[in-house]
Rosetta silent file (secondary structure, phi, psi, omega in degrees, C-alpha in Angstrom):
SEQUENCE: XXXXXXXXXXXXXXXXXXXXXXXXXXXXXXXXXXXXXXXXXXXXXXXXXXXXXXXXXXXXXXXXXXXXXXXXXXXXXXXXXXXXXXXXXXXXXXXXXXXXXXXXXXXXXXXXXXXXXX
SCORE:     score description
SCORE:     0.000 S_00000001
   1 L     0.000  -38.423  160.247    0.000    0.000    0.000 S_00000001
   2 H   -19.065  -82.169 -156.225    3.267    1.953    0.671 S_00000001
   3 H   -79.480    1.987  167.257    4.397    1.917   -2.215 S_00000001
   4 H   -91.181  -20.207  144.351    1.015    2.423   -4.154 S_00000001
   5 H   -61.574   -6.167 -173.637    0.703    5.510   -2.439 S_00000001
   6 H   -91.400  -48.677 -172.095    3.861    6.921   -3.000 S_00000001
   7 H   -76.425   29.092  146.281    3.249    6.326   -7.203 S_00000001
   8 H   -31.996  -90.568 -163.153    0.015    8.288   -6.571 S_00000001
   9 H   -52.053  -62.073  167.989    1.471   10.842   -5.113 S_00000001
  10 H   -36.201  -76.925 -159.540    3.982   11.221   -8.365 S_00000001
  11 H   -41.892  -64.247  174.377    1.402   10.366  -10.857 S_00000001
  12 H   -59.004  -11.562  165.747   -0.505   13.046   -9.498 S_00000001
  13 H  -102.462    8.655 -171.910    2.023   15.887   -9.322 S_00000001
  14 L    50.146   41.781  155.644    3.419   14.440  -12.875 S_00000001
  15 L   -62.945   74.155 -163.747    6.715   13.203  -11.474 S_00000001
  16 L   -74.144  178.663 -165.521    7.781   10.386  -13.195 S_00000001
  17 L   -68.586   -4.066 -154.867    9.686    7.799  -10.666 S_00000001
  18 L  -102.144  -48.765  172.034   13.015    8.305  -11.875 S_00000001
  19 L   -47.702  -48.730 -174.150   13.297   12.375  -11.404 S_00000001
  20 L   -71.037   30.500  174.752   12.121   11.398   -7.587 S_00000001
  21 L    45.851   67.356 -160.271   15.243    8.988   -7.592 S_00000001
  22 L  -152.467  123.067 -152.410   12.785    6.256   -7.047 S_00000001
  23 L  -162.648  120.526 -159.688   13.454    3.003   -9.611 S_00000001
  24 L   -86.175  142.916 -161.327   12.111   -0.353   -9.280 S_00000001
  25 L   -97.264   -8.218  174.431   14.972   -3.072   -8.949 S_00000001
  26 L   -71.958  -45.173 -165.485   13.458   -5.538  -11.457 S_00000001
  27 L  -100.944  144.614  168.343   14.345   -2.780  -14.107 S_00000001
  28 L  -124.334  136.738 -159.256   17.563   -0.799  -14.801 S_00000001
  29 L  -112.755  147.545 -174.256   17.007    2.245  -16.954 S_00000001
  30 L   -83.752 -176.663 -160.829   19.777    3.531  -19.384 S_00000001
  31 L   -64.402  -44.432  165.768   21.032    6.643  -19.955 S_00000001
  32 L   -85.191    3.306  175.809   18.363    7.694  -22.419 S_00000001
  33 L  -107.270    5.488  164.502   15.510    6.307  -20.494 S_00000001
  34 L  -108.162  -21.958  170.201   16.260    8.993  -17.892 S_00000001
  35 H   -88.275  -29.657  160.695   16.641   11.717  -19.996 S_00000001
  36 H   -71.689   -6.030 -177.583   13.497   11.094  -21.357 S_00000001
  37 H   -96.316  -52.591  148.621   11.993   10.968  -18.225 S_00000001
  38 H     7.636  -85.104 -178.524   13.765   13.937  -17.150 S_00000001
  39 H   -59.393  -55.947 -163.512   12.494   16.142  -20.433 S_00000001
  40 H   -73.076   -2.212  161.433    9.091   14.913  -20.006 S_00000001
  41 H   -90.707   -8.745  152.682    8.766   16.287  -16.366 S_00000001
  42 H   -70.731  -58.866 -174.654    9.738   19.623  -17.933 S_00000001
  43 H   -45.632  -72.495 -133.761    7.357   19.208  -20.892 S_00000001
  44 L  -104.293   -7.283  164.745    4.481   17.818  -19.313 S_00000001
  45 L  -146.096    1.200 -179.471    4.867   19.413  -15.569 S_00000001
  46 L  -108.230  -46.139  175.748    7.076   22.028  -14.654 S_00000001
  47 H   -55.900  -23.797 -159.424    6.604   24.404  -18.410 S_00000001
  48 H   -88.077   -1.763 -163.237    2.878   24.183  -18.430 S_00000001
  49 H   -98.779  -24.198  166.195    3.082   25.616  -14.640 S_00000001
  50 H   -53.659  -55.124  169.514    5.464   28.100  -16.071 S_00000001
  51 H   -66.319  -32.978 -170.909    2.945   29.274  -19.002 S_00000001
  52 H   -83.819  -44.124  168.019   -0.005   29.580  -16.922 S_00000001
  53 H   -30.923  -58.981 -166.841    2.636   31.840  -14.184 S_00000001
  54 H   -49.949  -67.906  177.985    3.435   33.688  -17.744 S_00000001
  55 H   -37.866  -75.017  157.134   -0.393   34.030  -18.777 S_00000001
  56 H   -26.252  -53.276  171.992   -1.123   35.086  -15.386 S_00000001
  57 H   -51.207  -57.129 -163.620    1.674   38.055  -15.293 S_00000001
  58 H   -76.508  -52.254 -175.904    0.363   39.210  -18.340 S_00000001
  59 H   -75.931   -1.378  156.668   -2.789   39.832  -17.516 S_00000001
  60 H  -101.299   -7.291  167.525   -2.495   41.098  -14.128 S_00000001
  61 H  -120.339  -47.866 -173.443    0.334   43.125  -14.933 S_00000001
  62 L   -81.100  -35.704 -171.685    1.599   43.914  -17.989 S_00000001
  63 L   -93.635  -26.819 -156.715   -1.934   44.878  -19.850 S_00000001
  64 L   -72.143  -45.474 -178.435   -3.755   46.007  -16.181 S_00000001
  65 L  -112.741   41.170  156.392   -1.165   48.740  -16.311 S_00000001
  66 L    68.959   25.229 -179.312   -0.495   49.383  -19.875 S_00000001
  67 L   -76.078  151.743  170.756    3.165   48.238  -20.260 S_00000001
  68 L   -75.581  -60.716 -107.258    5.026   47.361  -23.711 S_00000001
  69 L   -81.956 -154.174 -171.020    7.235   45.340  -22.104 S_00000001
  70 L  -177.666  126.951 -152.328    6.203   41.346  -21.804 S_00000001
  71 L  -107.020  100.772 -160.017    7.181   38.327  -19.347 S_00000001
  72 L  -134.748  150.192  171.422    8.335   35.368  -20.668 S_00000001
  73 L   -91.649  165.442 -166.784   10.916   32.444  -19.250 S_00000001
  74 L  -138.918  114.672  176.740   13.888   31.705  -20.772 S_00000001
  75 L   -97.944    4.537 -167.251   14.430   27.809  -20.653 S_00000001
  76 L   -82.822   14.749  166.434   17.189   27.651  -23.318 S_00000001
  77 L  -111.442   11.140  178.182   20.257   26.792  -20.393 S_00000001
  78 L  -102.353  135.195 -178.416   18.284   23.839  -18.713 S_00000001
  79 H   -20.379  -72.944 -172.181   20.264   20.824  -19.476 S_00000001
  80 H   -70.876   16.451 -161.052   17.278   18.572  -20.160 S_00000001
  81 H  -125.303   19.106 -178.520   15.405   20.559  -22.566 S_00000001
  82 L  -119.091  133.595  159.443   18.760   20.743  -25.194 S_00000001
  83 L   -80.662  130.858  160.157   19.149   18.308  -28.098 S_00000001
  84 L   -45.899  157.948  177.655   22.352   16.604  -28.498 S_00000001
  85 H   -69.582  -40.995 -176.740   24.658   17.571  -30.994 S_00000001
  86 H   -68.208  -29.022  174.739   24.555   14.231  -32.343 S_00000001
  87 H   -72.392  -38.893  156.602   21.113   14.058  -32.692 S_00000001
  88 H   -51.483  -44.807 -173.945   20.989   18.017  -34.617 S_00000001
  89 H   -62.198  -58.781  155.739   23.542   16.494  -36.699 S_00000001
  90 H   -41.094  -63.213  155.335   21.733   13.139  -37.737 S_00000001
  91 H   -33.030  -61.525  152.209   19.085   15.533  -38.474 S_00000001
  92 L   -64.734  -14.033  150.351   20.786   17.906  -40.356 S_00000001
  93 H   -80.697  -49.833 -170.624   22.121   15.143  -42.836 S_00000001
  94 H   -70.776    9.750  162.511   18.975   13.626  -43.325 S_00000001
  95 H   -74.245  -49.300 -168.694   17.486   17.168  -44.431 S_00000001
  96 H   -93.202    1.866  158.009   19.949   17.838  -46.835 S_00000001
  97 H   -38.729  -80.320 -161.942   19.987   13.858  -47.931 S_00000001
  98 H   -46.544  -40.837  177.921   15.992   14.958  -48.463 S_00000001
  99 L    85.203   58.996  131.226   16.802   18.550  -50.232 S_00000001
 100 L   -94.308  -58.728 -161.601   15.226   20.650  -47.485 S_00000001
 101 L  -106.312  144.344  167.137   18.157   21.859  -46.432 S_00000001
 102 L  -100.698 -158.519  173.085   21.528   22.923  -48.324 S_00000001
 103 L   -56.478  -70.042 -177.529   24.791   22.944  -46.698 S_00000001
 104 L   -66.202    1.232  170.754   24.766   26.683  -46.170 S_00000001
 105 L   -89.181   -7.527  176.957   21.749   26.743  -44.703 S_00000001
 106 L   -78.900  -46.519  174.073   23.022   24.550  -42.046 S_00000001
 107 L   -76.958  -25.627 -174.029   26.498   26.584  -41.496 S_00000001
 108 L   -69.390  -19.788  179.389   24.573   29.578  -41.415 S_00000001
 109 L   -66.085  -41.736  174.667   22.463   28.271  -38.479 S_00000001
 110 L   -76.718    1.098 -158.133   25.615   27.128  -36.920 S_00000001
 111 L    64.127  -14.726 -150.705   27.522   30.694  -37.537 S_00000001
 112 L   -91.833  166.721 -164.610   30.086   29.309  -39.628 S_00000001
 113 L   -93.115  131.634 -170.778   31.149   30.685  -42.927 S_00000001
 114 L   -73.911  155.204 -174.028   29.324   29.388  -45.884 S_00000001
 115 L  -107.297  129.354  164.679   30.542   27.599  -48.554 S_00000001
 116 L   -20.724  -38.755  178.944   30.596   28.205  -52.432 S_00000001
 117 L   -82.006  -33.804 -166.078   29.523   24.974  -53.275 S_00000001
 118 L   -75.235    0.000    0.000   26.642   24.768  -50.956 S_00000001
């Protein structure tokens, strides 16, 4: 009963078990089955609590007293919410394999100096 109350408790705050450091001993989860667990307690419970704080702001703050400015979070340094390189990369061949993408549209994305050919 313990322990069906504690994955309740999770389920219901949208924890999965692994972010609580909490991991059943039958299973051992790789590297990528934590990072996925990770990102999806960001996706699916800490950003949407984020948006409605955002939503909130604005309309009790920014339009009640007529400001331009506008309140937003900026999530692009947390760890789990970044794509691998290798995975942008893998990506970025199979575009231009596909002819969505050229070369240079890739270095330009990247900063880098474009190429003649591309």
């Amino acid at each position: 009963m313990k322990k069906w109350n504690l994955y309740t408790l999770l389920a219901k705050y949208g924890i999965p078990p692994r972010v609580a450091n909490i991991q059943d001993s039958k299973s051992s989860l790789s590297g990528t089955d934590t990072d996925s667990q990770h990102r999806a307690f960001w996706n699916y419970t800490l950003i949407p609590l984020l948006k409605n704080f955002e939503e909130v702001l604005e309309v009790q703050l920014f339009r009640r007293f007529n400001l331009p400015e506008t309140g937003v979070f900026n999530l692009d340094s947390i760890p789990e919410l970044q794509e691998s390189e290798d995975a942008q990369s893998n990506r970025d061949i199979a575009e231009i394999n596909a002819g969505l993408k050229t070369i240079n549209d890739v270095l330009r994305k990247r900063g880098e100096n474009t190429k003649p050919w591309g």
